[in-house]
Amino acid sequence: MAERYDVIIVGTGAGGGTLAHTLAPSGKRILLLERGDFLPRESENWEPDPVFIEGRYISEDTWYDADGKAFQPQVHYFVGGATKMYGAALYRLRPEDFGELKHVDGVSPAWPLSYDDFEPWYTKAEWLYQVHGNHGEDPTEGTWSKQYPFPAVSHEPRIQQLSDDLTAAGYHPYHAPCGIMLNEAHRAMSTCIRCTWCDGYPCLVHAKSDAESIAVRPILDEPNVTLLVNAEVTRLVTDASGGAVTSVVVSRDGAEETYEADIVALSAGATNTAKILLSSANDQHPNGLANGSDQVGRNYMFHNSKAVVALSKEPNDTVFQKTLALNDFYLGAKDYDFPVGQIQMVGKSNAEAMKGEEPLLTKFAPHFTLAETARHVVDFWLTTEDIASPDNRVTLDGDGNVHLSYKSNNDEEADRLYHELKQLLNHAGMADHHVLQKNFYMHMSIPIAGVAHQVGTCRFGDDPGTSVLDPNCKAHELDNLYVVDTSFFPSIGAVNPALTAMANAMRVGAHLTERLG
Ligand SMILES: Cc1cc2nc3c(=O)[nH]c(=O)nc-3n(C[C@H](O)[C@H](O)[C@H](O)COP(=O)(O)OP(=O)(O)OC[C@H]3O[C@@H](n4cnc5c(N)ncnc54)[C@H](O)[C@@H]3O)c2cc1C
């Protein structure tokens, strides 16, 4: 007979791990099913070669694009999910992101809840994930009920100089919110500095506020919490009416196992959650579970992003570079009525990472060795919102393989943001310091395999005809099925998505605690 729990949570990342942490004190019996294992703590965690060139922590999955071309998605199957690799920049969406926003290529839809509805949960998530930041600096941020639990991480000299120059030029740079357990990081600093501030690397000393360290590990000793690793959920089974999930089918150690629960919460990541629902088609749900609206898998978004390096004569010896962000163009720009996006710093380039990420790009490093080039760059991450489109979607072929069709939109806005960055650097005193006569910028757009910011595929909403989930993130069509990963986003905004997934998981967790009595 299948083992029975009060709640089964599928996936232990930003959504699933945080939900488990929220539900654990209820005493309800919780089963966490995680496809991956614990990420090994090993010297390679901090080595650019294994991480960036060999892709040591990237899954071996093969997905296919719209033309049927195979690619290896940059997904990470571990306890903690993508947060094991994330940069831990934990931003709130702006209040305007919760309403309709007109973009050059269409309208970004409104959420069924407002920023004010989310605000208390953002605060709780910032405290749980030990975010360092300074509310009140960024003019575009919404109201906040409580300051961050820790002060902002201070800029290193080169970034402080950039911040001062930008402020003098009339811009509004602010301290990026960082999820880091700084005391532990400080203790380990002599080795910690090698990972250039968490971005893209797992943290050997567990000082990064990821879902494993913050949410999952602390509850593993609780008698009501069970975690099964290397347990891939393949499908969900419903009762005869199709109104409720009765069991969860798992592939583990080459065998098929079945588990039952009163509540099932999917949090396998936007693509894999859609995959599980589509794989669970049955007579009552012929197009996939919870898919009467034909919305499961649709509206996939992942940001129209560019990684940009500005090369200057002045060396940039910053180690922790991801401390500055700027939203001056978030809602528009001079003589431009559409939202343009966010500028933030990204992990500091080093020679190996540059080689691994963009072999062609590294050829353009005149008069420098690659290492010397890396030393002189300042690295930016530009994010423009991409709009939900029904044709940007996850589907499965007859063998159950994932096909990801995606056509970018808002490219004009993304180009405008790049233009604004160039202007900004000229105004910020970097023009005088370039080795080349003119500014020398290199940029790359993120290809389809860069699924780090994947969201959408099961959006929440009031209307069962146009959404998969209700405002509590319960499937409209099933009484006991919830989704708490980034699938629920109706729009993505132009800031990184993890904090919103964490805040939402805490919100849904409070709802479930009440429901379970
Ligand atoms: C390199 C990198 C840098 C990033 N930097 C940032 C950042 O600075 N700030 C930010 O906000 N966001 C960042 N992100 C994105 C952020 O990590 C994700 O938005 C967030 O983790 C998504 O949460 P999730 O719960 O939807 O999915 P995940 O965190 O990916 O969790 C999904 C979990 O489900 C498991 N799973 C998948 N399929 C199955 C299955 N069939 N059965 C069982 N388990 C399954 C996976 O193994 C995983 O543990 C970054 C991501 C990457 C990869």
Coordinates of C-alpha atoms and ligand atoms in Angstrom, one line a residue:
M1 CA 0.0 0.0 0.0
A2 CA 1.3 3.5 -0.8
E3 CA 2.5 5.6 2.1
R4 CA 0.2 8.5 2.9
Y5 CA 1.1 12.0 3.9
D6 CA -0.8 15.2 4.6
V7 CA 1.2 17.2 2.0
I8 CA 3.5 16.1 -0.8
I9 CA 5.8 18.8 -2.2
V10 CA 7.5 18.1 -5.5
G11 CA 10.9 20.0 -5.8
T12 CA 13.0 21.7 -3.1
G13 CA 14.0 25.0 -4.8
A14 CA 12.9 28.5 -4.1
G15 CA 9.2 27.6 -4.2
G16 CA 9.1 24.0 -2.8
G17 CA 11.8 24.4 -0.2
T18 CA 10.2 27.6 1.2
L19 CA 6.8 26.0 1.3
A20 CA 8.2 23.0 3.2
H21 CA 9.8 25.4 5.7
T22 CA 6.6 27.3 6.1
L23 CA 4.5 24.2 6.7
A24 CA 6.9 22.2 8.9
P25 CA 5.8 23.9 12.2
S26 CA 2.2 22.8 11.5
G27 CA 3.2 19.3 12.5
K28 CA 1.5 17.9 9.4
R29 CA 3.2 15.0 7.7
I30 CA 5.2 16.4 4.8
L31 CA 6.9 14.4 2.1
L32 CA 9.5 16.3 -0.1
L33 CA 10.2 14.6 -3.4
E34 CA 13.4 15.9 -5.0
R35 CA 14.7 14.7 -8.4
G36 CA 18.3 15.5 -7.5
D37 CA 20.6 14.7 -4.6
F38 CA 22.4 17.0 -2.2
L39 CA 25.0 19.0 -4.2
P40 CA 28.4 17.7 -3.2
R41 CA 30.6 20.0 -1.2
E42 CA 33.9 19.8 -3.0
S43 CA 36.7 22.1 -4.2
E44 CA 35.1 22.2 -7.6
N45 CA 32.3 24.3 -6.2
W46 CA 34.4 27.3 -6.5
E47 CA 36.4 26.5 -9.6
P48 CA 35.5 28.3 -12.8
D49 CA 36.7 25.5 -15.1
P50 CA 34.4 22.7 -13.7
V51 CA 31.5 25.1 -13.2
F52 CA 31.6 27.2 -16.4
I53 CA 33.4 25.1 -18.9
E54 CA 32.6 21.5 -18.0
G55 CA 29.1 22.3 -16.7
R56 CA 29.6 20.0 -13.7
Y57 CA 26.4 20.9 -12.0
I58 CA 24.1 21.2 -15.1
S59 CA 21.7 18.4 -15.7
E60 CA 22.2 16.0 -18.6
D61 CA 18.6 16.7 -19.8
T62 CA 18.1 17.2 -23.5
W63 CA 15.3 19.6 -24.5
Y64 CA 14.3 20.7 -28.1
D65 CA 13.6 24.1 -29.5
A66 CA 10.8 25.1 -31.8
D67 CA 12.6 23.6 -34.8
G68 CA 13.3 20.3 -33.0
K69 CA 16.9 21.2 -32.5
A70 CA 18.3 19.5 -29.3
F71 CA 19.9 21.7 -26.6
Q72 CA 21.1 21.1 -23.1
P73 CA 19.1 23.4 -20.7
Q74 CA 21.0 25.1 -17.9
V75 CA 18.9 23.5 -15.2
H76 CA 20.2 22.2 -11.9
Y77 CA 18.7 19.2 -10.1
F78 CA 19.7 19.4 -6.5
V79 CA 18.2 19.9 -3.1
G80 CA 17.7 23.6 -3.2
G81 CA 17.1 23.6 -7.0
A82 CA 18.4 26.6 -9.0
T83 CA 19.1 28.5 -5.9
K84 CA 22.2 26.3 -5.3
M85 CA 23.7 28.2 -8.3
Y86 CA 21.9 31.5 -8.1
G87 CA 23.4 35.0 -7.4
A88 CA 21.1 35.5 -4.4
A89 CA 20.1 38.9 -5.7
L90 CA 16.7 39.0 -4.0
Y91 CA 14.6 41.8 -5.5
R92 CA 10.9 42.6 -5.1
L93 CA 8.9 43.3 -8.2
R94 CA 7.9 47.0 -8.5
P95 CA 4.2 47.9 -7.7
E96 CA 3.6 48.6 -11.4
D97 CA 4.5 45.0 -12.3
F98 CA 1.3 43.8 -10.6
G99 CA -0.8 45.9 -12.9
E100 CA -1.1 46.0 -16.7
L101 CA 2.0 47.5 -18.3
K102 CA 2.1 48.7 -21.9
H103 CA 5.3 47.6 -23.7
V104 CA 6.4 48.2 -27.2
D105 CA 5.4 44.7 -28.2
G106 CA 2.2 44.4 -26.3
V107 CA 0.7 44.5 -22.8
S108 CA 2.0 42.7 -19.8
P109 CA -1.0 41.4 -18.0
A110 CA -2.2 42.3 -14.5
W111 CA -1.8 39.9 -11.5
P112 CA -4.9 38.9 -9.6
L113 CA -3.2 40.3 -6.5
S114 CA -1.6 43.7 -5.9
Y115 CA 1.8 44.7 -4.6
D116 CA 0.2 45.5 -1.3
D117 CA -1.1 41.9 -1.1
F118 CA 2.4 40.7 -1.6
E119 CA 4.2 43.2 0.6
P120 CA 3.9 41.3 4.0
W121 CA 5.2 38.1 2.3
Y122 CA 8.1 39.9 0.7
T123 CA 9.0 41.1 4.1
K124 CA 8.8 37.6 5.6
A125 CA 10.8 36.2 2.8
E126 CA 13.5 38.9 3.2
W127 CA 13.8 38.0 6.8
L128 CA 13.8 34.2 6.3
Y129 CA 16.5 34.5 3.5
Q130 CA 18.6 36.9 5.6
V131 CA 18.7 39.6 2.9
H132 CA 21.1 42.5 3.2
G133 CA 19.8 45.6 1.7
N134 CA 18.6 49.2 2.3
H135 CA 14.9 49.9 1.6
G136 CA 14.3 53.5 0.8
E137 CA 17.2 54.1 -1.6
D138 CA 15.6 53.1 -4.9
P139 CA 12.9 55.6 -5.9
T140 CA 10.9 53.0 -7.9
E141 CA 10.4 50.5 -5.0
G142 CA 7.0 50.1 -3.4
T143 CA 6.1 50.6 0.2
W144 CA 7.9 48.4 2.8
S145 CA 6.7 47.5 6.3
K146 CA 10.0 46.5 7.7
Q147 CA 13.6 47.3 6.9
Y148 CA 15.9 44.4 5.7
P149 CA 17.2 42.3 8.5
F150 CA 20.8 43.2 7.7
P151 CA 22.4 46.4 6.3
A152 CA 23.3 46.5 2.7
V153 CA 26.6 44.9 1.6
S154 CA 29.0 47.8 1.1
H155 CA 30.5 48.5 -2.3
E156 CA 34.1 47.7 -2.9
P157 CA 36.2 50.8 -4.0
R158 CA 35.7 50.5 -7.8
I159 CA 31.9 50.0 -7.4
Q160 CA 31.7 52.8 -4.8
Q161 CA 33.4 55.0 -7.3
L162 CA 30.9 54.0 -10.0
S163 CA 28.0 54.6 -7.6
D164 CA 29.4 58.1 -6.7
D165 CA 29.9 59.0 -10.3
L166 CA 26.4 57.8 -11.3
T167 CA 24.8 59.8 -8.4
A168 CA 26.8 62.9 -9.4
A169 CA 25.5 62.5 -12.9
G170 CA 21.9 62.4 -11.6
Y171 CA 21.2 58.7 -11.6
H172 CA 19.8 56.8 -8.6
P173 CA 22.0 53.7 -8.0
Y174 CA 21.1 51.7 -4.9
H175 CA 22.5 48.8 -3.0
A176 CA 21.4 45.5 -4.5
P177 CA 19.6 43.2 -2.0
C178 CA 21.8 40.2 -1.4
G179 CA 20.9 36.9 0.3
I180 CA 24.1 36.0 2.1
M181 CA 25.0 34.8 5.6
L182 CA 27.8 37.3 5.8
N183 CA 29.2 36.3 9.1
E184 CA 29.9 32.8 7.9
A185 CA 31.2 34.2 4.6
H186 CA 33.5 36.5 6.4
R187 CA 34.9 33.6 8.4
A188 CA 35.6 31.7 5.2
M189 CA 36.7 34.8 3.3
S190 CA 40.2 33.6 2.5
T191 CA 38.7 30.9 0.2
C192 CA 35.2 32.3 -0.3
I193 CA 36.4 35.2 -2.4
R194 CA 37.2 32.8 -5.2
C195 CA 33.6 32.3 -6.2
T196 CA 33.1 36.0 -7.0
W197 CA 30.0 36.5 -5.0
C198 CA 27.9 33.4 -5.4
D199 CA 26.8 34.1 -9.0
G200 CA 26.7 30.8 -10.9
Y201 CA 28.6 28.9 -8.3
P202 CA 27.4 26.7 -5.4
C203 CA 28.7 27.8 -2.0
L204 CA 31.1 25.4 -0.4
V205 CA 30.7 26.9 3.0
H206 CA 26.9 27.2 2.8
A207 CA 27.0 30.9 3.4
K208 CA 24.7 31.7 0.4
S209 CA 21.1 32.0 1.4
D210 CA 19.9 29.3 -0.9
A211 CA 16.8 27.1 -0.4
E212 CA 18.8 24.1 0.8
S213 CA 20.7 26.0 3.6
I214 CA 17.9 28.3 4.6
A215 CA 14.7 26.3 4.1
V216 CA 15.3 22.6 3.7
R217 CA 18.2 21.6 6.0
P218 CA 16.8 23.3 9.1
I219 CA 13.6 21.2 9.0
L220 CA 15.1 17.8 8.2
D221 CA 15.3 16.8 11.8
E222 CA 11.6 17.4 12.3
P223 CA 9.8 14.1 12.8
N224 CA 7.0 15.2 10.5
V225 CA 9.3 16.0 7.5
T226 CA 10.6 13.3 5.1
L227 CA 12.9 14.1 2.2
L228 CA 13.4 11.6 -0.6
V229 CA 16.3 12.5 -3.0
N230 CA 16.8 11.0 -6.5
A231 CA 13.0 10.8 -6.6
E232 CA 11.7 12.0 -9.9
V233 CA 8.0 12.6 -10.1
T234 CA 6.8 11.4 -13.4
R235 CA 3.0 11.9 -13.2
L236 CA 0.0 12.5 -10.9
V237 CA -3.0 10.2 -10.8
T238 CA -6.5 11.5 -10.0
D239 CA -9.7 10.0 -8.7
A240 CA -12.3 8.8 -11.1
S241 CA -14.0 12.2 -11.3
G242 CA -10.7 13.9 -12.1
G243 CA -11.5 16.4 -9.3
A244 CA -8.6 15.5 -7.0
V245 CA -5.1 14.1 -7.1
T246 CA -4.9 10.7 -5.3
S247 CA -1.3 9.7 -5.8
V248 CA 2.1 10.8 -7.0
V249 CA 4.1 8.4 -9.2
V250 CA 7.9 8.5 -8.7
S251 CA 10.8 7.0 -10.4
R252 CA 13.5 6.2 -7.8
D253 CA 16.5 3.8 -8.1
G254 CA 15.1 2.4 -11.3
A255 CA 11.8 1.5 -9.8
E256 CA 8.3 3.0 -9.8
E257 CA 6.9 4.1 -6.4
T258 CA 3.6 5.7 -5.5
Y259 CA 2.8 8.1 -2.6
E260 CA -0.5 9.6 -1.5
A261 CA -1.4 12.8 0.2
D262 CA -4.3 15.1 1.0
I263 CA -2.5 18.0 -0.7
V264 CA 0.0 17.9 -3.6
A265 CA 2.1 21.0 -4.3
L266 CA 4.2 21.0 -7.5
S267 CA 7.4 23.1 -7.5
A268 CA 9.6 21.4 -10.1
G269 CA 10.4 24.6 -11.9
A270 CA 8.3 26.3 -14.6
T271 CA 9.2 23.8 -17.4
N272 CA 9.2 20.6 -15.4
T273 CA 6.0 21.4 -13.6
A274 CA 4.3 21.9 -17.0
K275 CA 5.9 18.6 -18.0
I276 CA 4.5 16.7 -15.0
L277 CA 1.0 18.1 -15.7
L278 CA 1.1 17.4 -19.4
S279 CA 2.4 13.9 -18.7
S280 CA -0.5 13.3 -16.3
A281 CA -3.3 13.5 -19.0
N282 CA -6.1 11.0 -18.4
D283 CA -9.7 10.6 -19.5
Q284 CA -11.0 13.5 -17.3
H285 CA -8.1 15.7 -18.3
P286 CA -7.2 14.7 -21.9
N287 CA -5.0 17.7 -22.6
G288 CA -3.0 17.3 -19.4
L289 CA -3.9 17.8 -15.7
A290 CA -5.6 21.1 -14.9
N291 CA -5.4 22.1 -18.5
G292 CA -9.0 22.6 -19.5
S293 CA -8.0 26.2 -20.3
D294 CA -5.2 25.0 -22.6
Q295 CA -2.9 27.3 -20.7
V296 CA -0.6 24.7 -19.1
G297 CA 2.9 25.2 -20.7
R298 CA 2.0 28.5 -22.3
N299 CA 3.2 32.0 -21.5
Y300 CA 6.8 30.8 -20.8
M301 CA 9.0 33.8 -20.0
F302 CA 12.7 34.1 -19.1
H303 CA 13.7 37.7 -19.4
N304 CA 15.2 39.5 -22.4
S305 CA 18.6 39.7 -20.7
K306 CA 22.1 40.8 -21.8
A307 CA 25.4 40.3 -20.0
V308 CA 27.5 43.3 -20.8
V309 CA 31.1 44.0 -19.9
A310 CA 32.6 47.4 -20.1
L311 CA 36.3 47.3 -20.5
S312 CA 38.2 50.2 -19.0
K313 CA 41.9 51.2 -18.6
E314 CA 41.4 51.3 -14.9
P315 CA 41.7 47.9 -13.2
N316 CA 38.6 46.6 -11.4
D317 CA 39.8 44.5 -8.5
T318 CA 36.4 44.0 -7.1
V319 CA 35.7 40.6 -5.7
F320 CA 32.0 41.0 -4.6
Q321 CA 30.7 43.0 -7.5
K322 CA 27.0 42.3 -7.3
T323 CA 26.3 45.1 -4.9
L324 CA 24.8 47.8 -7.1
A325 CA 21.6 48.2 -9.1
L326 CA 19.8 50.9 -10.9
N327 CA 16.1 51.3 -11.9
D328 CA 16.2 54.7 -13.5
F329 CA 14.9 53.1 -16.8
Y330 CA 12.6 50.6 -15.2
L331 CA 9.4 52.4 -16.3
G332 CA 10.7 54.4 -19.2
A333 CA 13.4 56.6 -20.5
K334 CA 13.9 60.1 -21.8
D335 CA 11.6 60.4 -24.9
Y336 CA 10.6 56.8 -24.6
D337 CA 7.3 55.8 -23.1
F338 CA 7.8 52.1 -22.6
P339 CA 9.4 50.3 -19.7
V340 CA 13.0 49.6 -20.5
G341 CA 14.3 47.5 -17.6
Q342 CA 16.8 47.1 -14.8
I343 CA 20.6 47.5 -14.8
Q344 CA 22.5 45.5 -12.1
M345 CA 26.0 44.2 -11.6
V346 CA 26.8 40.5 -12.2
G347 CA 29.5 38.3 -10.8
K348 CA 33.0 39.5 -11.7
S349 CA 34.5 38.1 -14.9
N350 CA 37.5 35.9 -14.8
A351 CA 39.4 34.4 -17.7
E352 CA 38.0 30.9 -17.4
A353 CA 34.4 32.0 -17.1
M354 CA 34.8 34.3 -20.1
K355 CA 36.3 31.5 -22.1
G356 CA 33.6 29.1 -21.2
E357 CA 30.7 31.4 -21.6
E358 CA 31.7 33.0 -24.9
P359 CA 34.6 31.7 -26.9
L360 CA 34.1 34.2 -29.7
L361 CA 33.7 37.1 -27.5
T362 CA 37.0 36.4 -25.8
K363 CA 38.8 36.7 -29.1
F364 CA 38.1 40.5 -29.0
A365 CA 40.6 41.3 -26.3
P366 CA 43.2 43.4 -27.9
H367 CA 46.6 44.0 -26.2
F368 CA 45.7 42.0 -23.2
T369 CA 46.0 38.5 -22.1
L370 CA 42.6 37.2 -21.3
A371 CA 43.2 37.4 -17.5
E372 CA 44.3 40.9 -17.8
T373 CA 41.2 41.7 -19.8
A374 CA 39.0 40.2 -17.2
R375 CA 40.8 42.3 -14.6
H376 CA 39.8 45.4 -16.4
V377 CA 36.2 44.8 -17.0
V378 CA 33.1 45.9 -15.1
D379 CA 30.3 43.5 -15.6
F380 CA 26.6 44.4 -16.0
W381 CA 23.4 42.5 -16.3
L382 CA 20.6 44.1 -18.2
T383 CA 17.1 42.9 -17.8
T384 CA 14.1 43.8 -19.9
E385 CA 10.7 42.3 -19.4
D386 CA 9.6 39.7 -22.0
I387 CA 5.8 39.6 -22.4
A388 CA 3.7 36.5 -21.9
S389 CA 2.8 35.0 -25.2
P390 CA 0.7 31.9 -25.7
D391 CA 3.1 30.7 -28.4
N392 CA 6.1 30.8 -26.1
R393 CA 5.4 27.4 -24.6
V394 CA 6.4 24.0 -23.3
T395 CA 5.0 21.0 -25.0
L396 CA 5.9 17.3 -25.0
D397 CA 6.4 15.0 -27.9
G398 CA 5.2 11.4 -28.0
D399 CA 8.2 10.2 -26.1
G400 CA 7.6 12.7 -23.3
N401 CA 10.5 15.0 -24.3
V402 CA 10.3 18.7 -23.5
H403 CA 10.0 21.1 -26.5
L404 CA 10.5 24.7 -25.7
S405 CA 9.2 27.2 -28.3
Y406 CA 10.3 30.7 -27.6
K407 CA 10.5 33.8 -29.7
S408 CA 11.9 36.9 -28.0
N409 CA 9.9 40.1 -27.7
N410 CA 10.5 43.6 -26.5
D411 CA 13.9 43.5 -28.3
E412 CA 13.6 47.3 -29.0
E413 CA 13.3 47.9 -25.3
A414 CA 16.3 45.6 -24.6
D415 CA 18.3 47.6 -27.2
R416 CA 17.2 50.8 -25.6
L417 CA 18.5 49.6 -22.2
Y418 CA 21.8 48.8 -23.7
H419 CA 21.9 52.3 -25.2
E420 CA 21.1 53.8 -21.8
L421 CA 23.9 51.8 -20.2
K422 CA 26.4 53.2 -22.7
Q423 CA 25.2 56.8 -22.1
L424 CA 25.3 56.2 -18.4
L425 CA 28.9 55.0 -18.5
N426 CA 29.9 58.0 -20.5
H427 CA 28.3 60.2 -17.9
A428 CA 29.8 58.3 -15.1
G429 CA 33.4 59.1 -15.9
M430 CA 34.3 55.8 -17.5
A431 CA 34.8 57.3 -21.0
D432 CA 38.1 58.9 -20.0
H433 CA 39.6 55.7 -18.7
H434 CA 39.2 53.4 -21.6
V435 CA 42.2 51.9 -23.3
L436 CA 40.6 52.2 -26.7
Q437 CA 39.8 55.7 -28.0
K438 CA 36.2 55.1 -27.6
N439 CA 34.2 53.0 -25.2
F440 CA 34.6 49.3 -25.8
Y441 CA 31.6 47.2 -24.9
M442 CA 30.9 43.6 -25.4
H443 CA 27.5 42.1 -24.9
M444 CA 25.7 38.8 -25.3
S445 CA 22.1 38.0 -25.2
I446 CA 21.0 35.0 -23.3
P447 CA 20.1 32.0 -25.6
I448 CA 17.2 29.6 -25.1
A449 CA 19.3 27.2 -23.0
G450 CA 19.7 29.9 -20.4
V451 CA 16.6 29.0 -18.5
A452 CA 17.7 30.4 -15.2
H453 CA 14.8 32.8 -14.9
Q454 CA 12.1 30.6 -16.4
V455 CA 8.6 31.6 -15.3
G456 CA 5.0 31.3 -16.5
T457 CA 3.5 28.0 -17.9
C458 CA 0.8 27.8 -15.2
R459 CA -0.3 31.4 -14.5
F460 CA -2.6 32.2 -11.7
G461 CA -5.7 34.3 -12.1
D462 CA -9.4 34.7 -11.3
D463 CA -10.7 33.3 -14.6
P464 CA -10.4 29.5 -15.1
G465 CA -10.8 30.2 -18.9
T466 CA -7.5 32.0 -19.1
S467 CA -5.4 30.8 -16.1
V468 CA -4.4 27.4 -14.6
L469 CA -4.3 28.4 -10.9
D470 CA -6.6 30.4 -8.7
P471 CA -5.2 33.3 -6.6
N472 CA -4.2 30.8 -3.9
C473 CA -2.2 28.9 -6.5
K474 CA -4.6 26.0 -6.4
A475 CA -5.5 24.4 -9.8
H476 CA -8.9 25.7 -10.8
E477 CA -9.9 22.2 -11.8
L478 CA -8.6 20.1 -8.9
D479 CA -9.4 20.4 -5.2
N480 CA -6.0 19.5 -3.8
L481 CA -3.4 20.4 -6.4
Y482 CA -1.2 23.5 -5.9
V483 CA 1.7 25.0 -7.8
V484 CA 4.3 27.1 -5.9
D485 CA 7.3 27.5 -8.2
T486 CA 7.7 30.4 -10.7
S487 CA 5.1 28.8 -13.0
F488 CA 2.4 30.9 -11.4
F489 CA 3.8 34.3 -12.6
P490 CA 1.4 36.0 -15.1
S491 CA 4.2 38.4 -16.0
I492 CA 7.9 38.4 -15.1
G493 CA 8.7 42.1 -14.5
A494 CA 12.3 43.1 -15.0
V495 CA 13.9 41.9 -11.7
N496 CA 15.2 38.4 -10.8
P497 CA 12.3 36.1 -9.8
A498 CA 13.4 34.1 -6.8
L499 CA 12.2 36.4 -3.9
T500 CA 8.8 36.6 -5.5
A501 CA 8.6 32.8 -5.6
M502 CA 9.8 32.5 -2.0
A503 CA 7.3 35.2 -0.8
N504 CA 4.5 33.5 -2.7
A505 CA 5.4 30.1 -1.2
M506 CA 5.1 31.6 2.3
R507 CA 1.7 33.1 1.3
V508 CA 0.4 29.8 0.0
G509 CA 1.9 28.0 3.0
A510 CA -0.1 30.2 5.3
H511 CA -3.2 29.4 3.3
L512 CA -2.5 25.6 3.4
T513 CA -1.8 25.7 7.2
E514 CA -5.3 27.2 7.6
R515 CA -6.8 24.7 5.2
L516 CA -5.2 21.8 6.9
G517 CA -6.4 23.0 10.3
Ligands
LIG1 C1 23.1 30.6 -12.4 C2 21.7 31.2 -11.8 C3 21.8 32.5 -11.2 C4 20.5 33.0 -10.7 N1 20.6 34.2 -10.1 C5 19.4 34.6 -9.5 C6 19.5 35.8 -8.6 O1 20.5 36.4 -8.4 N2 18.3 36.2 -8.1 C7 17.1 35.6 -8.4 O2 16.1 36.0 -7.9 N3 17.1 34.5 -9.2 C8 18.2 34.0 -9.7 N4 18.1 32.8 -10.4 C9 16.8 32.2 -10.7 C10 16.3 31.5 -9.4 O3 17.3 30.6 -9.0 C11 15.0 30.8 -9.8 O4 14.1 31.7 -10.3 C12 14.4 30.0 -8.7 O5 15.2 29.1 -8.1 C13 13.1 29.3 -9.2 O6 12.5 28.6 -8.2 P1 11.6 27.4 -8.5 O7 11.1 26.9 -7.2 O8 10.6 27.8 -9.5 O9 12.5 26.3 -9.2 P2 13.9 25.6 -8.7 O10 14.5 26.5 -7.6 O11 14.7 25.3 -9.9 O12 13.4 24.3 -8.0 C14 12.9 23.2 -8.8 C15 13.2 21.9 -8.1 O13 12.4 20.9 -8.6 C16 13.2 19.7 -8.8 N5 12.6 18.9 -9.8 C17 12.5 19.1 -11.2 N6 11.8 18.2 -11.8 C18 11.4 17.3 -10.8 C19 10.6 16.1 -10.8 N7 10.1 15.7 -11.9 N8 10.5 15.5 -9.6 C20 11.0 15.9 -8.5 N9 11.7 17.1 -8.4 C21 11.9 17.8 -9.6 C22 14.6 20.3 -9.2 O14 15.6 19.4 -9.0 C23 14.7 21.5 -8.2 O15 15.2 21.2 -7.0 C24 19.3 32.3 -10.9 C25 19.3 31.0 -11.5 C26 20.5 30.4 -11.9 C27 20.5 29.1 -12.6

